[in-house]
Amino acid sequence: MSRKAEIADLDTGELTLARPRATLVEVAADKLRELILLEKLPAGAQISERDLASALGISRTPLTRALTILEQDGLIEYSVTRRPQVANPPFEEIAQNLVVMGALEALAGELACTRITDAEIARVAGYQQQMEAGEGTLSPLESFQLDMQMHEAIVAASGNAPLIDTHRKYNARLWRARFQSSQRRAGRDQTLAEHRAIIAALSQRDPVATAIALRRHLASAVTNIRNVFQDAGTARSPNPDTETPA
């Protein structure tokens, strides 16, 4: 059953520009993504736009536009009465989307191997190095952001605009699921080893090995999410409970 978000309990912090030249709508959308990832707006929660706008210190107009962005990303759903709530997709839907994501990233890896520069490889490796160096000190959200930046850098190196755009849309839809996957302690060493395998194959500019490594990594994400659901004993998306990189 859907429930109203506990808006009064939200610790939203300062609503600052998290990215250069971001509009208030973009900042609000980023903040909402963070609140959803950290379960301060839990899956299935109904949202009072008035209360949430007050908690964020903004008017309802930019909030409504931010919610529309998150609806397009698949993080927010609207009832027949246009009442927003946090999306709560079943495991099967998430798993199917992750299969597509695996294919997209594998293709991106193959294409990247034909054109990636040493500087781009160093950037990809740098994100992984920051994750490993910051283990135990980075917040779950900081570690996850580095993880996603690594994947996005590989896709960007493909140089294929339609692929980059499609990946962005699927990644937005899977943002919360990938964060949940990243929070499981079980398989932490395997996850980091998979990252290193991806980077090693990419450094060799081996398209086959890179595609295999990326597919294997996304398949592990499916397993992690299945375990999250099984641990929670639910067919719907549960709350994450422990910290690890994805």
CSV table of C-alpha atoms in Angstrom, one decimal:
chain,number,residue,atom,x,y,z
A,1,MET,CA,0.0,0.0,0.0
A,2,SER,CA,1.2,3.5,-0.8
A,3,ARG,CA,2.0,5.7,2.0
A,4,LYS,CA,2.6,9.4,2.4
A,5,ALA,CA,6.2,10.5,2.6
A,6,GLU,CA,7.2,11.8,6.1
A,7,ILE,CA,8.1,15.2,4.7
A,8,ALA,CA,8.5,16.7,8.2
A,9,ASP,CA,11.3,14.3,8.9
A,10,LEU,CA,13.3,15.1,5.8
A,11,ASP,CA,16.8,16.3,6.4
A,12,THR,CA,17.3,18.1,3.1
A,13,GLY,CA,20.3,20.2,3.9
A,14,GLU,CA,21.1,23.2,1.9
A,15,LEU,CA,19.6,23.3,-1.6
A,16,THR,CA,22.7,24.4,-3.5
A,17,LEU,CA,23.8,24.3,-7.1
A,18,ALA,CA,25.3,20.8,-7.4
A,19,ARG,CA,26.4,21.4,-11.0
A,20,PRO,CA,27.6,24.5,-12.8
A,21,ARG,CA,24.9,26.8,-14.2
A,22,ALA,CA,22.2,24.4,-13.1
A,23,THR,CA,18.7,25.8,-12.9
A,24,LEU,CA,16.6,25.6,-9.8
A,25,VAL,CA,14.5,22.9,-11.4
A,26,GLU,CA,17.6,20.8,-12.2
A,27,VAL,CA,18.8,21.3,-8.6
A,28,ALA,CA,15.5,20.2,-7.2
A,29,ALA,CA,15.4,17.2,-9.4
A,30,ASP,CA,18.9,16.2,-8.3
A,31,LYS,CA,17.9,16.6,-4.6
A,32,LEU,CA,14.8,14.5,-5.2
A,33,ARG,CA,16.9,11.7,-6.7
A,34,GLU,CA,19.2,11.9,-3.6
A,35,LEU,CA,16.2,11.7,-1.3
A,36,ILE,CA,14.8,8.7,-3.2
A,37,LEU,CA,18.2,6.9,-3.2
A,38,LEU,CA,18.7,7.4,0.5
A,39,GLU,CA,15.1,6.2,1.2
A,40,LYS,CA,14.1,9.6,2.8
A,41,LEU,CA,11.4,9.4,0.1
A,42,PRO,CA,10.8,5.6,0.2
A,43,ALA,CA,9.5,3.4,-2.6
A,44,GLY,CA,5.8,3.7,-2.9
A,45,ALA,CA,5.5,6.8,-0.8
A,46,GLN,CA,2.9,9.3,-1.8
A,47,ILE,CA,4.2,12.9,-2.1
A,48,SER,CA,2.6,16.1,-0.9
A,49,GLU,CA,3.9,18.7,-3.3
A,50,ARG,CA,3.1,21.5,-0.9
A,51,ASP,CA,4.9,19.9,2.0
A,52,LEU,CA,7.9,18.8,-0.1
A,53,ALA,CA,8.2,22.2,-1.6
A,54,SER,CA,8.2,23.7,1.9
A,55,ALA,CA,10.9,21.2,3.0
A,56,LEU,CA,13.1,22.1,0.1
A,57,GLY,CA,12.6,25.8,0.5
A,58,ILE,CA,11.3,26.3,-3.0
A,59,SER,CA,7.9,27.1,-4.6
A,60,ARG,CA,5.7,24.5,-6.1
A,61,THR,CA,6.3,25.5,-9.7
A,62,PRO,CA,10.0,24.3,-9.9
A,63,LEU,CA,9.1,21.3,-7.7
A,64,THR,CA,6.3,20.3,-10.1
A,65,ARG,CA,8.7,20.6,-13.1
A,66,ALA,CA,11.3,18.6,-11.2
A,67,LEU,CA,8.8,15.8,-10.5
A,68,THR,CA,8.0,15.7,-14.2
A,69,ILE,CA,11.7,15.1,-14.9
A,70,LEU,CA,11.7,12.3,-12.5
A,71,GLU,CA,8.5,10.9,-13.9
A,72,GLN,CA,10.3,10.7,-17.3
A,73,ASP,CA,13.2,9.0,-15.6
A,74,GLY,CA,10.9,6.4,-14.1
A,75,LEU,CA,11.5,7.4,-10.5
A,76,ILE,CA,8.1,9.1,-9.9
A,77,GLU,CA,4.7,7.8,-10.9
A,78,TYR,CA,1.3,9.6,-10.9
A,79,SER,CA,-2.0,8.2,-9.9
A,80,VAL,CA,-5.1,8.7,-11.9
A,81,THR,CA,-5.8,11.8,-9.8
A,82,ARG,CA,-2.3,13.1,-10.7
A,83,ARG,CA,-1.0,12.5,-7.1
A,84,PRO,CA,2.8,11.8,-7.3
A,85,GLN,CA,4.4,8.9,-5.6
A,86,VAL,CA,7.8,7.3,-5.6
A,87,ALA,CA,8.0,4.4,-8.2
A,88,ASN,CA,8.2,0.9,-6.7
A,89,PRO,CA,8.9,-1.4,-9.7
A,90,PRO,CA,8.8,-5.2,-9.3
A,91,PHE,CA,12.0,-7.2,-9.6
A,92,GLU,CA,11.1,-8.6,-13.0
A,93,GLU,CA,10.9,-5.1,-14.5
A,94,ILE,CA,14.2,-4.1,-13.0
A,95,ALA,CA,15.9,-7.3,-14.2
A,96,GLN,CA,14.6,-6.9,-17.8
A,97,ASN,CA,15.9,-3.3,-17.9
A,98,LEU,CA,19.3,-4.4,-16.5
A,99,VAL,CA,19.5,-6.9,-19.4
A,100,VAL,CA,19.1,-4.1,-21.8
A,101,MET,CA,21.6,-2.0,-19.9
A,102,GLY,CA,24.1,-4.8,-20.1
A,103,ALA,CA,23.7,-4.9,-23.9
A,104,LEU,CA,24.0,-1.1,-24.2
A,105,GLU,CA,27.2,-1.0,-22.1
A,106,ALA,CA,28.7,-3.9,-23.9
A,107,LEU,CA,28.2,-2.2,-27.2
A,108,ALA,CA,29.5,1.0,-25.8
A,109,GLY,CA,32.6,-0.8,-24.6
A,110,GLU,CA,33.2,-2.3,-28.0
A,111,LEU,CA,32.9,1.0,-29.8
A,112,ALA,CA,35.0,2.7,-27.2
A,113,CYS,CA,37.9,0.3,-27.8
A,114,THR,CA,38.1,1.6,-31.4
A,115,ARG,CA,38.6,5.3,-30.5
A,116,ILE,CA,39.2,5.8,-26.7
A,117,THR,CA,42.2,8.0,-25.9
A,118,ASP,CA,44.8,7.4,-23.1
A,119,ALA,CA,43.3,10.4,-21.3
A,120,GLU,CA,39.8,8.9,-21.4
A,121,ILE,CA,41.1,5.5,-20.1
A,122,ALA,CA,42.9,7.4,-17.3
A,123,ARG,CA,39.6,9.1,-16.4
A,124,VAL,CA,37.8,5.8,-16.2
A,125,ALA,CA,40.5,4.3,-14.1
A,126,GLY,CA,40.6,7.4,-11.9
A,127,TYR,CA,37.0,6.9,-10.8
A,128,GLN,CA,37.7,3.3,-9.8
A,129,GLN,CA,40.9,4.4,-7.9
A,130,GLN,CA,38.9,7.0,-6.0
A,131,MET,CA,36.3,4.4,-5.0
A,132,GLU,CA,39.0,2.0,-3.7
A,133,ALA,CA,41.0,4.7,-2.0
A,134,GLY,CA,37.9,6.1,-0.4
A,135,GLU,CA,36.6,2.8,0.9
A,136,GLY,CA,35.4,3.3,4.4
A,137,THR,CA,35.5,7.1,4.2
A,138,LEU,CA,33.3,7.9,1.2
A,139,SER,CA,29.5,8.1,1.9
A,140,PRO,CA,27.4,5.5,0.1
A,141,LEU,CA,26.1,8.2,-2.3
A,142,GLU,CA,29.6,9.5,-3.0
A,143,SER,CA,30.8,6.0,-3.8
A,144,PHE,CA,27.8,5.4,-6.0
A,145,GLN,CA,28.3,8.6,-7.9
A,146,LEU,CA,31.9,7.6,-8.7
A,147,ASP,CA,30.7,4.2,-9.8
A,148,MET,CA,28.1,5.8,-12.2
A,149,GLN,CA,30.7,8.3,-13.5
A,150,MET,CA,33.0,5.4,-14.4
A,151,HIS,CA,30.2,3.7,-16.4
A,152,GLU,CA,29.1,7.0,-18.0
A,153,ALA,CA,32.7,7.8,-19.0
A,154,ILE,CA,33.0,4.4,-20.9
A,155,VAL,CA,29.7,5.1,-22.7
A,156,ALA,CA,30.8,8.6,-23.6
A,157,ALA,CA,34.0,7.2,-25.0
A,158,SER,CA,31.9,5.3,-27.6
A,159,GLY,CA,31.3,8.5,-29.4
A,160,ASN,CA,27.9,7.3,-30.4
A,161,ALA,CA,25.3,10.0,-29.6
A,162,PRO,CA,22.1,7.8,-30.0
A,163,LEU,CA,23.7,5.1,-27.8
A,164,ILE,CA,24.8,7.7,-25.2
A,165,ASP,CA,21.3,9.1,-25.1
A,166,THR,CA,19.6,5.7,-24.8
A,167,HIS,CA,22.0,4.7,-22.0
A,168,ARG,CA,21.2,7.9,-20.1
A,169,LYS,CA,17.5,7.2,-20.2
A,170,TYR,CA,17.9,3.6,-19.1
A,171,ASN,CA,20.4,4.5,-16.4
A,172,ALA,CA,18.0,7.2,-15.0
A,173,ARG,CA,15.3,4.5,-14.8
A,174,LEU,CA,17.6,2.1,-13.0
A,175,TRP,CA,19.3,4.7,-10.8
A,176,ARG,CA,17.7,3.5,-7.6
A,177,ALA,CA,18.1,-0.2,-8.4
A,178,ARG,CA,21.8,0.3,-9.2
A,179,PHE,CA,22.2,2.2,-5.9
A,180,GLN,CA,20.5,-0.7,-4.1
A,181,SER,CA,22.9,-3.1,-5.8
A,182,SER,CA,25.8,-1.0,-4.7
A,183,GLN,CA,24.8,-1.2,-1.1
A,184,ARG,CA,25.3,-4.9,-0.5
A,185,ARG,CA,28.4,-5.9,1.4
A,186,ALA,CA,28.2,-9.4,0.0
A,187,GLY,CA,30.1,-9.5,-3.3
A,188,ARG,CA,32.1,-6.3,-2.6
A,189,ASP,CA,35.4,-7.8,-3.6
A,190,GLN,CA,33.8,-9.4,-6.7
A,191,THR,CA,32.4,-6.0,-7.7
A,192,LEU,CA,35.7,-4.2,-7.4
A,193,ALA,CA,37.4,-7.1,-9.3
A,194,GLU,CA,34.9,-6.7,-12.1
A,195,HIS,CA,35.6,-3.0,-12.3
A,196,ARG,CA,39.3,-3.8,-12.6
A,197,ALA,CA,38.6,-6.4,-15.3
A,198,ILE,CA,36.6,-3.8,-17.3
A,199,ILE,CA,39.4,-1.3,-17.1
A,200,ALA,CA,42.1,-3.8,-18.0
A,201,ALA,CA,40.2,-4.9,-21.1
A,202,LEU,CA,39.6,-1.3,-22.1
A,203,SER,CA,43.2,-0.4,-21.6
A,204,GLN,CA,44.1,-3.2,-24.0
A,205,ARG,CA,41.5,-1.8,-26.4
A,206,ASP,CA,40.1,-5.4,-26.6
A,207,PRO,CA,36.5,-5.0,-27.7
A,208,VAL,CA,35.5,-8.6,-27.1
A,209,ALA,CA,37.0,-8.8,-23.6
A,210,THR,CA,35.6,-5.3,-22.7
A,211,ALA,CA,32.1,-6.3,-23.8
A,212,ILE,CA,32.2,-9.6,-21.9
A,213,ALA,CA,33.5,-7.8,-18.7
A,214,LEU,CA,30.7,-5.3,-18.9
A,215,ARG,CA,28.0,-7.9,-19.5
A,216,ARG,CA,29.3,-9.9,-16.6
A,217,HIS,CA,29.2,-6.8,-14.3
A,218,LEU,CA,25.6,-6.0,-15.2
A,219,ALA,CA,24.6,-9.6,-14.7
A,220,SER,CA,26.1,-9.4,-11.2
A,221,ALA,CA,23.8,-6.4,-10.6
A,222,VAL,CA,20.8,-8.5,-11.5
A,223,THR,CA,21.9,-11.1,-8.9
A,224,ASN,CA,22.5,-8.4,-6.3
A,225,ILE,CA,19.0,-6.9,-6.8
A,226,ARG,CA,17.4,-10.4,-6.6
A,227,ASN,CA,19.2,-10.9,-3.3
A,228,VAL,CA,17.9,-7.5,-2.1
A,229,PHE,CA,14.4,-8.5,-2.9
A,230,GLN,CA,14.8,-11.9,-1.3
A,231,ASP,CA,16.3,-10.5,1.8
A,232,ALA,CA,13.3,-8.1,2.1
A,233,GLY,CA,10.9,-10.9,1.3
A,234,THR,CA,9.0,-8.8,-1.2
A,235,ALA,CA,8.2,-8.7,-4.9
A,236,ARG,CA,8.5,-4.9,-4.7
A,237,SER,CA,11.5,-2.8,-4.3
A,238,PRO,CA,12.7,-2.8,-0.7
A,239,ASN,CA,15.0,-0.5,1.3
A,240,PRO,CA,18.7,-1.0,1.0
A,241,ASP,CA,20.5,-1.8,4.2
A,242,THR,CA,24.3,-2.0,3.8
A,243,GLU,CA,27.1,-0.2,2.0
A,244,THR,CA,29.2,-1.2,-0.9
A,245,PRO,CA,30.2,0.0,-4.4
A,246,ALA,CA,28.4,-1.4,-7.4
